[in-house]
Coordinates of C-alpha atoms in Angstrom, one line a residue:
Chain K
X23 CA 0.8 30.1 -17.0
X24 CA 2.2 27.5 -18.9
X25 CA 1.6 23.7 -17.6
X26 CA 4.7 21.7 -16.9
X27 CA 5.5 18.8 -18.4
X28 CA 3.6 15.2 -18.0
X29 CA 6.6 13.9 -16.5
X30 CA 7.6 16.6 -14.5
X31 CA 3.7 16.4 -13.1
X32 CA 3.6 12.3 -12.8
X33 CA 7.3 12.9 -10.6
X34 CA 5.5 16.0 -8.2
X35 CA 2.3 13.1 -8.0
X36 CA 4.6 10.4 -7.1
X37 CA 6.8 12.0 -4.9
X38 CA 3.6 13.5 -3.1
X39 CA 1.7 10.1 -2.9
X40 CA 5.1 8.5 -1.0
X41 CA 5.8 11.4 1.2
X42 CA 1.6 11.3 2.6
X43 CA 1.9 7.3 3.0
X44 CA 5.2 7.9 5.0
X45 CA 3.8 10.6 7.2
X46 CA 0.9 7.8 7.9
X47 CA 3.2 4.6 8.0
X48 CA 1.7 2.8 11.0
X49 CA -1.6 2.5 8.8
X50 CA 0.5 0.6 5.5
X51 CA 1.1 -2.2 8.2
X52 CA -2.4 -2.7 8.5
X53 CA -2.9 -5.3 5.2
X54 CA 0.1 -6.9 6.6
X55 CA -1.5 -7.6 10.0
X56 CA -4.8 -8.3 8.2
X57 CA -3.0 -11.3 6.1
X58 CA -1.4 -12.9 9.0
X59 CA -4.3 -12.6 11.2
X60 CA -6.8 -14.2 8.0
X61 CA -3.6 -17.1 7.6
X62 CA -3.7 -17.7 11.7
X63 CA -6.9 -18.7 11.6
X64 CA -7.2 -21.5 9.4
X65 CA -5.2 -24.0 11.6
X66 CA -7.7 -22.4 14.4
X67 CA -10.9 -23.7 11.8
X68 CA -8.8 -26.9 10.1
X69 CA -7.1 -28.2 12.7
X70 CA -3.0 -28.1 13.1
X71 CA -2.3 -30.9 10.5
X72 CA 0.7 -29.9 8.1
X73 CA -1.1 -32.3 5.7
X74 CA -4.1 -30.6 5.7
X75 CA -2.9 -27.0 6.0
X76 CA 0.1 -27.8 3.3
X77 CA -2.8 -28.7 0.9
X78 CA -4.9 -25.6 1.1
X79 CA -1.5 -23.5 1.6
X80 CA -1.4 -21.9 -1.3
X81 CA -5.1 -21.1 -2.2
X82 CA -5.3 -19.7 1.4
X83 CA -2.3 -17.1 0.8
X84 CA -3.2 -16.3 -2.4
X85 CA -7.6 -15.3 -0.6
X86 CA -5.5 -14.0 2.6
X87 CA -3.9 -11.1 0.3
X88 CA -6.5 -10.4 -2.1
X89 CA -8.7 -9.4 0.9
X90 CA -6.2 -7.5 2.5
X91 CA -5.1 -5.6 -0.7
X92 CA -9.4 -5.4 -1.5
X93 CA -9.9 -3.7 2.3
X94 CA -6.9 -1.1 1.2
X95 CA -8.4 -0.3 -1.9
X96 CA -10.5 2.0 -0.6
X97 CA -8.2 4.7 0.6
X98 CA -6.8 4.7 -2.9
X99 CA -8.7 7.7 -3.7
X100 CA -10.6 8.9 -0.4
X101 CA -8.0 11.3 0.7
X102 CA -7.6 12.9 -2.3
X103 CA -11.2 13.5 -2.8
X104 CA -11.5 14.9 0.9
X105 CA -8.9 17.5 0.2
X106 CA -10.0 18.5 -3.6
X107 CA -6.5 17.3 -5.2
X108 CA -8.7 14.6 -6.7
X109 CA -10.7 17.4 -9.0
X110 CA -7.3 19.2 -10.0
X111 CA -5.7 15.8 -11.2
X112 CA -9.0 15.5 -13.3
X113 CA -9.1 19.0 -14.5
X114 CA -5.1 19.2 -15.1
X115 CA -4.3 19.4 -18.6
X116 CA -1.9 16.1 -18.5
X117 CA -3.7 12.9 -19.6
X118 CA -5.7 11.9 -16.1
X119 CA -5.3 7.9 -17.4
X120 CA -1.3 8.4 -16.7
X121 CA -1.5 10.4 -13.5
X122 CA -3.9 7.5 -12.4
X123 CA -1.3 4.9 -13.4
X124 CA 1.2 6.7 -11.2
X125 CA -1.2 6.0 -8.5
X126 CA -2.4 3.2 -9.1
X127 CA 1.3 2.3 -9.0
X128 CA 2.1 3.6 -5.8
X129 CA -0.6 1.9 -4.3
X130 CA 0.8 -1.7 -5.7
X131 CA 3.8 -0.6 -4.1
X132 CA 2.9 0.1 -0.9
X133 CA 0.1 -2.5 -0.2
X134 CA 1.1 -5.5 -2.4
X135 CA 4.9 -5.0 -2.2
X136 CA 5.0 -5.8 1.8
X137 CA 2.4 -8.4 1.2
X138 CA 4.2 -10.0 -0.8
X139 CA 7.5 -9.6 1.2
X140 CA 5.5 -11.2 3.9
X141 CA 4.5 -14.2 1.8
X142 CA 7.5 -16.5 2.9
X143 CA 6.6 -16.3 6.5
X144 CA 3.1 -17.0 6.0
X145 CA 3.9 -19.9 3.8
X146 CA 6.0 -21.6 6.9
X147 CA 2.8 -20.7 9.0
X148 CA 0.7 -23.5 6.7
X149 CA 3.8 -25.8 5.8
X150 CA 4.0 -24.9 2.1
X151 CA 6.3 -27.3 0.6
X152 CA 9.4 -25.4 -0.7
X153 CA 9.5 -25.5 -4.0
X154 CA 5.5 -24.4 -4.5
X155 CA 7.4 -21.0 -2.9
X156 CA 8.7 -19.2 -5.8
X157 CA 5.8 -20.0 -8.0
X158 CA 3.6 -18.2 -5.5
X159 CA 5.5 -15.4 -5.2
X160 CA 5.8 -15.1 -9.2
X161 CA 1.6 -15.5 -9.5
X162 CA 1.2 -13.0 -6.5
X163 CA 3.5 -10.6 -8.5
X164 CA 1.3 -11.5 -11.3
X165 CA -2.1 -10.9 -9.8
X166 CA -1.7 -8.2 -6.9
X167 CA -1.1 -5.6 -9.9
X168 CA -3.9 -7.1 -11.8
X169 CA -6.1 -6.6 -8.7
X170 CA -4.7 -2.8 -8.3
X171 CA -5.4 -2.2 -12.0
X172 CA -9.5 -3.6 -11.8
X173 CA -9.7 -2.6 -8.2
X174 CA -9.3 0.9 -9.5
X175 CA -11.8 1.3 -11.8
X176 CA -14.3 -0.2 -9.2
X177 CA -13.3 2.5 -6.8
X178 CA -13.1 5.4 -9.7
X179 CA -16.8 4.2 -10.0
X180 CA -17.6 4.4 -5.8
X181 CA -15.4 7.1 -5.3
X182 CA -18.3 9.9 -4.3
X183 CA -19.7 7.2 -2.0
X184 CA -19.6 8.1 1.6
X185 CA -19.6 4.4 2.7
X186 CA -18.3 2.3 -0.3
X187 CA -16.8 -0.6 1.9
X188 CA -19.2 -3.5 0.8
X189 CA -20.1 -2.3 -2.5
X190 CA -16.7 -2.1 -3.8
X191 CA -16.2 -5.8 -2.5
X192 CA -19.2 -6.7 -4.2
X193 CA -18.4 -5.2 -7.9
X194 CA -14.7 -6.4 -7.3
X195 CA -14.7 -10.0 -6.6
X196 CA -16.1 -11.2 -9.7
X197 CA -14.2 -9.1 -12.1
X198 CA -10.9 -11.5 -10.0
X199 CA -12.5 -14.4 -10.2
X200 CA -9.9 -15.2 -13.0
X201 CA -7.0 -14.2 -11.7
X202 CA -8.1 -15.9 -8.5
X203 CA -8.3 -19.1 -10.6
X204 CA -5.1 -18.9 -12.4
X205 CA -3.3 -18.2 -9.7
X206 CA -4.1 -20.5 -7.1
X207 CA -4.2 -23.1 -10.5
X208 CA -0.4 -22.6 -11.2
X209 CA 0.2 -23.2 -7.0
X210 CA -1.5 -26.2 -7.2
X211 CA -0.1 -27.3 -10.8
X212 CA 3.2 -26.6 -9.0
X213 CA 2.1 -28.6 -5.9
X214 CA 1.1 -31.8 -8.1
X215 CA 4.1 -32.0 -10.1
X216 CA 2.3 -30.3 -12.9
X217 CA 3.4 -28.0 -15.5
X218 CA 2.5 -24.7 -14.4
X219 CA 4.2 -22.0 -16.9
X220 CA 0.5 -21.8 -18.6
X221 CA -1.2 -20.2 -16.4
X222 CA 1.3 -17.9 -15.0
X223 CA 1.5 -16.9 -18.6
X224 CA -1.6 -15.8 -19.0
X225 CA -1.7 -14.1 -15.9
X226 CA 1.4 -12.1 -17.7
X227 CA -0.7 -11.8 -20.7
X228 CA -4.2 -10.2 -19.2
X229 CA -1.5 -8.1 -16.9
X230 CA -0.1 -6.7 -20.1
X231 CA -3.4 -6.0 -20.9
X232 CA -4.7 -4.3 -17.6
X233 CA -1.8 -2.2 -17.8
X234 CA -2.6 -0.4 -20.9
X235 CA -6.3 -0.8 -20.4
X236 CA -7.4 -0.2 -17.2
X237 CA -6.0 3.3 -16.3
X238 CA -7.8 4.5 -19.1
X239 CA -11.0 2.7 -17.8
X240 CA -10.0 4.4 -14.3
X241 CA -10.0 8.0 -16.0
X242 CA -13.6 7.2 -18.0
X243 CA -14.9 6.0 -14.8
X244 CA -13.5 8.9 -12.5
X245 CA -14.7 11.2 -14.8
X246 CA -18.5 9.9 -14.6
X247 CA -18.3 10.2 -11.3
X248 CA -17.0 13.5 -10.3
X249 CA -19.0 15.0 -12.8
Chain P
X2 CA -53.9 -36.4 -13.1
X3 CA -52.6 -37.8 -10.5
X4 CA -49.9 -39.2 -13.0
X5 CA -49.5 -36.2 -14.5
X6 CA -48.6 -34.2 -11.1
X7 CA -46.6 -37.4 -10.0
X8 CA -43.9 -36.5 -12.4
X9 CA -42.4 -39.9 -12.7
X10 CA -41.4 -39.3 -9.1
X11 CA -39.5 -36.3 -9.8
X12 CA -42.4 -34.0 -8.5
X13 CA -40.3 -32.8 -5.8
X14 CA -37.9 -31.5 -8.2
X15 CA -40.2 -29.8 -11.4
X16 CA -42.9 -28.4 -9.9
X17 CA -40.5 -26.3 -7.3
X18 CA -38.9 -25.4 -10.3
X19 CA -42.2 -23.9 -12.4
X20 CA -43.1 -22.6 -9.1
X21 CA -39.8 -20.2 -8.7
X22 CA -40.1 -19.4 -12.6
X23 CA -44.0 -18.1 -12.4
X24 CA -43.2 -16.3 -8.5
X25 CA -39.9 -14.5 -9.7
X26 CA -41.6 -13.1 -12.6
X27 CA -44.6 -12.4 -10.8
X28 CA -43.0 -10.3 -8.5
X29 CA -41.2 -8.8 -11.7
X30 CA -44.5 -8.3 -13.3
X31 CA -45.9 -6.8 -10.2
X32 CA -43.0 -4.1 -9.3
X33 CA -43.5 -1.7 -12.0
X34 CA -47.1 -1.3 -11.1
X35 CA -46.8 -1.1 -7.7
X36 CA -43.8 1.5 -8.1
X37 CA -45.6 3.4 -10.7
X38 CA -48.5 3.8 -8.3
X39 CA -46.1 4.9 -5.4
X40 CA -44.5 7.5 -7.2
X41 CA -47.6 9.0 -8.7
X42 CA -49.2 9.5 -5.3
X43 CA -45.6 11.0 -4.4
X44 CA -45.6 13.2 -7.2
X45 CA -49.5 14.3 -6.2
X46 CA -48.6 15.0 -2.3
X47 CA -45.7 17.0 -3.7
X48 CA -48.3 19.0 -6.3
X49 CA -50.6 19.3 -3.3
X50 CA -48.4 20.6 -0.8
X51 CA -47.1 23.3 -4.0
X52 CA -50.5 24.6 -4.5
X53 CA -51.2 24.7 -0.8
X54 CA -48.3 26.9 -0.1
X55 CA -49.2 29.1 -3.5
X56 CA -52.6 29.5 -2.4
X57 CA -51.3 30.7 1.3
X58 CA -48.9 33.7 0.6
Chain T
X26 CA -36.5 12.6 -43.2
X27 CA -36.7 8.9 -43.6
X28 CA -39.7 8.3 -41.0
X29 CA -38.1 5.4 -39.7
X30 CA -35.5 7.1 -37.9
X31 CA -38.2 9.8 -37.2
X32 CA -39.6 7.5 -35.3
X33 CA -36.7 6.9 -33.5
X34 CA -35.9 10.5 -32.5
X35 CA -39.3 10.8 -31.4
X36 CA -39.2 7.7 -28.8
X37 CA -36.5 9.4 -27.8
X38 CA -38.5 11.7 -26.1
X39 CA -39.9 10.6 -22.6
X40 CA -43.3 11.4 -23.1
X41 CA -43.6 9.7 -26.4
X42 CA -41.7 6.7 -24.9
X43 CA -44.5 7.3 -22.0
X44 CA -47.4 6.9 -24.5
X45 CA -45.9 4.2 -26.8
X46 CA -44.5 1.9 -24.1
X47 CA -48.5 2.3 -22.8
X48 CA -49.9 1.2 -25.2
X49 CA -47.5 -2.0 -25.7
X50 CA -47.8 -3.1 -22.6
X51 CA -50.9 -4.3 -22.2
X52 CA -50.8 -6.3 -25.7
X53 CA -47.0 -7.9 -25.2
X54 CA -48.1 -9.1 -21.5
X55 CA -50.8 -10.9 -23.5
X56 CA -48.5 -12.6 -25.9
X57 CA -46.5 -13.5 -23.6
X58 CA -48.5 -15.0 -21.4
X59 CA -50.5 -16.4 -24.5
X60 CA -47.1 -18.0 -26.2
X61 CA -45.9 -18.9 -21.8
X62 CA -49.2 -21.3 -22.1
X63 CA -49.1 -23.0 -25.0
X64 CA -45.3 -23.9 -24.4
X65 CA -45.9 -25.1 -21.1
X66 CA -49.0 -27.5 -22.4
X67 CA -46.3 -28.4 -25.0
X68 CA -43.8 -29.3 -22.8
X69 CA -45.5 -30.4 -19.5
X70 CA -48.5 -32.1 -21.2
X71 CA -47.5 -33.2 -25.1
X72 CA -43.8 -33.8 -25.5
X73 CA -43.0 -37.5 -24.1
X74 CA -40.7 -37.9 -21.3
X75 CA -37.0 -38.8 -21.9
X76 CA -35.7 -41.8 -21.6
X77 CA -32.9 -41.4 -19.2
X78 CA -34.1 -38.6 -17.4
X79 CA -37.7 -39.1 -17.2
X80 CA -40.1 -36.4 -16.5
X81 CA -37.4 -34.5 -14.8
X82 CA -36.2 -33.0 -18.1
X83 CA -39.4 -31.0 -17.9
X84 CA -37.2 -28.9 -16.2
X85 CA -35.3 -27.7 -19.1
X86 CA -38.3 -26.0 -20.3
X87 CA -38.0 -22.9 -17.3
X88 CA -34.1 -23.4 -17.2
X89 CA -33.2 -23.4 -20.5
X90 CA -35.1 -20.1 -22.0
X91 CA -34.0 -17.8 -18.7
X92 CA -30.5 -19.0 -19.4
X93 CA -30.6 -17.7 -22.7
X94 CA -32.6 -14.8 -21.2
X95 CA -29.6 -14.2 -18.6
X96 CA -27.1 -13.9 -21.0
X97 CA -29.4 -11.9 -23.7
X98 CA -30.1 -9.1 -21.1
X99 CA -27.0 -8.9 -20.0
X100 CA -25.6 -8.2 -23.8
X101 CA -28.8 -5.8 -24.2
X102 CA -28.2 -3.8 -20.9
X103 CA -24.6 -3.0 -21.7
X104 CA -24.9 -2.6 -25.6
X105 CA -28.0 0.3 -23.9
X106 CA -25.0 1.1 -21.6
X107 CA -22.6 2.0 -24.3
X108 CA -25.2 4.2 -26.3
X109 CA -25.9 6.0 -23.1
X110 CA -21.9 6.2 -22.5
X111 CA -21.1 7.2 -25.6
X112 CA -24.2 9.0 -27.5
X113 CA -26.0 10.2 -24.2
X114 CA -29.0 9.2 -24.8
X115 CA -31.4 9.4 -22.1
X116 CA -33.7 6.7 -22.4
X117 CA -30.7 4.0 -23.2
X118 CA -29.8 4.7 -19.7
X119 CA -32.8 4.3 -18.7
X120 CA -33.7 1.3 -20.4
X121 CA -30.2 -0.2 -19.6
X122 CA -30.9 0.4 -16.1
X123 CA -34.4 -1.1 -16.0
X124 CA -32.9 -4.2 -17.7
X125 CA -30.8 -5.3 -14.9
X126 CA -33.3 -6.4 -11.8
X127 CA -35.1 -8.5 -14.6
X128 CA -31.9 -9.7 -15.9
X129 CA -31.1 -11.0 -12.2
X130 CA -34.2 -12.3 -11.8
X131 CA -33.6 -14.7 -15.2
X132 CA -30.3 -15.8 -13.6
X133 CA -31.7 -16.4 -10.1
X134 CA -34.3 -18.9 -11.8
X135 CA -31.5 -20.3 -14.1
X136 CA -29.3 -21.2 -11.0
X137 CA -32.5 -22.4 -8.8
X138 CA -33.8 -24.4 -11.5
X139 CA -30.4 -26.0 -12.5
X140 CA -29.5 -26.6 -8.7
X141 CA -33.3 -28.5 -8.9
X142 CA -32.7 -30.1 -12.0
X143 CA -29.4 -31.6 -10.7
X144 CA -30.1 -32.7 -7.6
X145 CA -32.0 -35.7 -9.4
X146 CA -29.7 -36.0 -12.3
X147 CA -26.0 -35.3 -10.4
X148 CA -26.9 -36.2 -7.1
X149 CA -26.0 -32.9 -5.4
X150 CA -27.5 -29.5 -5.8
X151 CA -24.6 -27.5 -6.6
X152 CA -21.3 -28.9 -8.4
X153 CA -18.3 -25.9 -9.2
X154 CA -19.1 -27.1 -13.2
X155 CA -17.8 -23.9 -15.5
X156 CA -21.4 -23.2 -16.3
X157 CA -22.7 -22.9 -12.8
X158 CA -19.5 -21.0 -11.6
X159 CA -20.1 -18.4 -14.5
X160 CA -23.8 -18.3 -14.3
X161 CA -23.0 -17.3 -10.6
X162 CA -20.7 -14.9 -11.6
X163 CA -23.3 -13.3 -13.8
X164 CA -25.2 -12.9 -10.8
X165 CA -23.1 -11.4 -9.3
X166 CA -22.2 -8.8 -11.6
X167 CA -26.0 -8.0 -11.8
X168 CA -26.1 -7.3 -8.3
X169 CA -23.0 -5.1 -8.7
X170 CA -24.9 -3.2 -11.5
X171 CA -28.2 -2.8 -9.1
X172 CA -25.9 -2.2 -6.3
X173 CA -23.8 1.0 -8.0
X174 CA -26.7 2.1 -9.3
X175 CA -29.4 2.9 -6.2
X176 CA -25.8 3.8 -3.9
X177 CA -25.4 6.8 -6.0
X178 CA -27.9 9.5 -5.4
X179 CA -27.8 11.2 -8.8
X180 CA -29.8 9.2 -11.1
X181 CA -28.5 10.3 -14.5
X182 CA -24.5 9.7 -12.7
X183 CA -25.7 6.7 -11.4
X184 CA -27.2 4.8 -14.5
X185 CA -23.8 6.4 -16.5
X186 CA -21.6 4.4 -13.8
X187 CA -24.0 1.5 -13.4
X188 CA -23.4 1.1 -17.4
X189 CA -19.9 1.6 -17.2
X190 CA -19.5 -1.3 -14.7
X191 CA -21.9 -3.7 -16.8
X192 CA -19.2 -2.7 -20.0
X193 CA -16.4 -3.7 -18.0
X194 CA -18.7 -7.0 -16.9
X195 CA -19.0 -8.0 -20.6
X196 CA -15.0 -8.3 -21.3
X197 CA -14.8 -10.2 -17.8
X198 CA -18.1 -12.7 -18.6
X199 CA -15.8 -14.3 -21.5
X200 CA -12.8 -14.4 -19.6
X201 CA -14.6 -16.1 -16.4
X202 CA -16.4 -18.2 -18.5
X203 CA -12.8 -19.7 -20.2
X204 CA -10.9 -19.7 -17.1
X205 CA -13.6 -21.5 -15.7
X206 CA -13.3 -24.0 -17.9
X207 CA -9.9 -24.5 -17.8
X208 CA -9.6 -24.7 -14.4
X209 CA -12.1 -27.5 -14.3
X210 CA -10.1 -29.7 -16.8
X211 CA -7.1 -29.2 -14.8
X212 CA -8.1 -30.9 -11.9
X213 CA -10.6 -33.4 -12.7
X214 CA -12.6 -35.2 -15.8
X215 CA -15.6 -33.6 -16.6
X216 CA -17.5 -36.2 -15.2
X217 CA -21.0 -34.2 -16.0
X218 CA -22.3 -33.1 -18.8
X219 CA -25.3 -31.1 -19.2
X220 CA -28.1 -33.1 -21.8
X221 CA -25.8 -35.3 -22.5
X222 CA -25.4 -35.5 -26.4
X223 CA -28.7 -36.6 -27.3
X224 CA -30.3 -34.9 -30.2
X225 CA -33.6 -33.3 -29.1
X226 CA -36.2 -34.6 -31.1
X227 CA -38.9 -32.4 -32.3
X228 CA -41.8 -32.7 -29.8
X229 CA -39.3 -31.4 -26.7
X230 CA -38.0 -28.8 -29.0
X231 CA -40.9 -27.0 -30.1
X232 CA -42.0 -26.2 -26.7
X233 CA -38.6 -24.9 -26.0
X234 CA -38.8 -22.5 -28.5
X235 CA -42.1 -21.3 -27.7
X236 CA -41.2 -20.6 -24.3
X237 CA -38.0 -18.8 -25.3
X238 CA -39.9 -16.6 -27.5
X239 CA -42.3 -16.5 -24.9
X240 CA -39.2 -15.3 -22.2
X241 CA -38.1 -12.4 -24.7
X242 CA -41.7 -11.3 -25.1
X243 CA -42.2 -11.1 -21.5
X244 CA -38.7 -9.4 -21.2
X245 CA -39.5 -6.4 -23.4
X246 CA -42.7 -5.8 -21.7
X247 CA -41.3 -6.0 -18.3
X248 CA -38.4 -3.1 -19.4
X249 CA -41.3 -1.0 -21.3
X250 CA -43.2 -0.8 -17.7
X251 CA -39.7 -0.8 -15.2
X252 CA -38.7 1.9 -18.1
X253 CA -42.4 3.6 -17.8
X254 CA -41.9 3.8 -14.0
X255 CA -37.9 4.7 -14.1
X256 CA -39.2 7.7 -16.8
X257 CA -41.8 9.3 -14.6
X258 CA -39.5 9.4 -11.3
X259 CA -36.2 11.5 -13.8
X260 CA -39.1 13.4 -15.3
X261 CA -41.3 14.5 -12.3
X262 CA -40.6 17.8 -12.6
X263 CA -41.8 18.3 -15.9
X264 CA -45.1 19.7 -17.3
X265 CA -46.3 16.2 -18.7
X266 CA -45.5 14.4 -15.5
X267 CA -47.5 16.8 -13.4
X268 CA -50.3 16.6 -16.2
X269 CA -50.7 13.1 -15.9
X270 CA -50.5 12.9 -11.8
X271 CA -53.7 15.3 -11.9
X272 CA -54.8 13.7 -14.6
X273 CA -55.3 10.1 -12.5
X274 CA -57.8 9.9 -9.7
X275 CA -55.9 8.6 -6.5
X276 CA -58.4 5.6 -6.1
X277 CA -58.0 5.0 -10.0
X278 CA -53.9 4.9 -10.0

């Protein structure tokens, strides 16, 4: 039998990712319900000053939806490993580093994409001054891909694990630390009056990077550790 | 002597310091051996319990 | 063949490893220990104290040499890692592996000594300076390494992923270390600065070098016994293995 072609299989892989996360969509609300719940309680630990809470505003988002996106991560394979489709992506005879791209892709989509839709309401929540807004939203588009592109080669690495929760968190969080620092830096560059193009460029840059990188890191990994 | 351990006042501060140095890497030192020791007596109990159960048909 | 990289095949071979890293040990603890002395006289006893800091620079005589030691293991664990990636070599992985808990231990006495070191100097045990943030990072990424490593039940897969992880660590360590930095100058002067400028004259230095060389000594003799241990467990069902458990009394081991 003759194999189809790569795009023809990255289509079928897409198209069968979106139609499983639609037959489960009460479960893609969960990182949204996680990231208000995390925002909520800061004026509950702070106190309800809009000075206060419009200070740590931005940093607070920006921790609220990395957790939330780090707590999905671990479904980004699970499934696919309990029903054996995991083993046929790896043994197909298209390049597994673009198949896991496609995935990788659809789980930006469908965790950081509502998260990030979500981001203006939780900004009223803590009194983010209006024009910090837009560069939030631009370092968030910035760094939830980055965190789906390391976040999968941390769970390619766990993925045979039966409970992977706190490990994964552990080999995760300091591989963001940078992204964490840029961009909460440009929010608070913004904040300050400061010029904040910098680091929201080199978000871009290390994202242009990931992309090209790290699916092919995903595939090494993935294959160490289904062999 | 007395000087000596005194530190200039900063006793508080150097000798914890030596003292976390010489324990971490004691208890470095001392894991190998003891872990080498564990899994050789594992390794004998397993040999044991083979030649019990060859010897026993 | 040239007999140096005769040599090399052969300590490929666990057993040979077995017997070679035996008899090392006992003669690179001694050196260690023998160099670890006469640095410490040097630098707790001889070298005069500093006049800004006192006697508390004494300090930099444990902090110094496991910093370099954090970030030397670290390089040495993943440059093992990517021979056992790539080339499949058997002991890299298990010397890689055997690196780590001793690198973490370097950078838990680096980041205990600093915080004790500063406390006196700064005022405050911990400050979010670039060097501590990425020193704690490092830790970090050690405990990631440890952590992959005894979660996966295969030993051979686990040490592969383990090293995999601790290559990915090395393009992050630069990257933290820089962003670090920059986000530091961003918001505020560096208002600390580690040693100041002050050249070191030579009665502080030699010490530090004698206990640096005494660190490394120490390190490769710690890895030849973890590696020792880490060899018998993967090899226990082999013929040698079983030799040598008969071979040692119970009371004797």
């Amino acid at each position: 039998m003759k194999p189809g072609s790569t795009s023809a299989a990255c289509a079928a892989l897409l198209r069968r990712d979106l139609t499983l996360i639609w037959r489960r969509r009460g479960d893609a609300l969960n990182p949204m319900l996680f990231a208000i719940i995390v925002v909520a309680l800061f004026p509950f630990a702070l106190g309800p000053e809009p000075a206060t809470l419009q200070r740590i505003a931005a940093g607070t988002i920006f921790v609220a939806l990395l957790l939330a996106m780090l707590l999905s991560l671990d479904t980004l394979f699970r499934s696919d490993l309990e029903d054996g489709s995991l083993e046929q992506l790896v043994l197909s005879p298209h390049p597994l580093a673009l198949l896991l791209a496609c995935k990788i892709a659809i789980h930006w989509l469908t965790t950081a994409l509502p998260l990030i839709v979500i981001v203006p309401l939780l900004a009223q929540l803590l009194h983010l001054p209006d024009r910090v807004l837009p560069v939030l939203l631009v370092a968030l588009a910035l760094a939830t891909p980055l965190l789906s592109l390391i976040g999968a080669v941390c769970v390619a690495l766990t993925v045979g694990m039966r409970r992977s929760g706190m490990l994964l968190t552990l080999l995760v969080l300091p591989l963001i630390v940078p992204v964490l620092i840029f961009g909460a830096g440009a929010c608070n560059a913004a904040q300050t009056g400061l010029a904040f193009a910098a680091p929201l460029l080199w978000l871009g840059a290390w994202l242009t990077l990931a992309l090209v990188l790290a699916p092919l890191a995903a595939a090494a990994a993935l294959k160490i550790s289904l062999t | 002597m007395h000087e000596f351990l005194a530190m200039g006042g900063y006793a508080g501060y150097v000798w914890p310091a030596y003292a976390v140095f010489f324990l971490m890497l004691l208890a470095d030192a001392l894991a190998p051996l003891w872990q080498r020791r564990r899994s050789l007596r594992d390794l004998r109990a397993r040999l044991a319990r083979q030649a019990a159960r060859k010897s026993t048909p | 063949m040239n007999p140096l990289i005769l040599w090399f095949h052969k300590l490929g071979s666990p057993p040979y490893f077995y017997r070679f890293a035996g008899r090392w040990l006992p003669w690179l603890y001694t050196l260690a220990l023998i160099a670890g002395v006469i640095g410490l006289y040097g630098g707790l006893v001889i070298a005069p104290a500093d006049y800004q800091q006192g006697d508390s620079f004494r300090i930099i005589y444990v902090h110094v040499p496991c910093a370099w030691m954090s970030l030397f293991v670290y390089a040495f664990m993943a440059a093992n890692g990517f021979i056992a990636l790539v080339w499949r070599i058997k002991l890299s992985e298990t010397l890689a592996m055997a690196s780590a808990p001793i690198g973490a231990a370097f950078t838990f006495i680096t980041l205990v000594s600093g915080s004790l070191w500063g406390k006196p100097m700064w005022g405050t045990w911990w400050t979010w300076d670039a060097r501590l943030t990425s020193e704690l990072v490092l830790l970090f990424l050690y405990f990631g390494v440890i952590g992959l490593y005894h979660a996966i039940e295969d030993t051979r897969q686990a040490a592969r992923a383990a090293a995999f992880l601790a290559l990915v660590g090395v393009v992050n360590l630069p990257i933290v270390h820089y962003s670090v930095v920059w986000w530091n100058t961003l918001h505020q002067g560096s208002t600390v600065s580690l040693m100041g400028q002050s050249k070191i004259s030579a009665s502080m230095l030699w010490p530090l070098l004698t206990l640096t060389f005494a660190t490394h000594v120490y390190f490769f003799a710690s890895l030849l016994a973890r590696s020792r241990v880490a060899l018998l467990e993967l090899e226990s069902g082999k013929e040698w293995v079983r030799a040598l458990a008969s071979a040692t009394e119970p009371n004797h081991a």
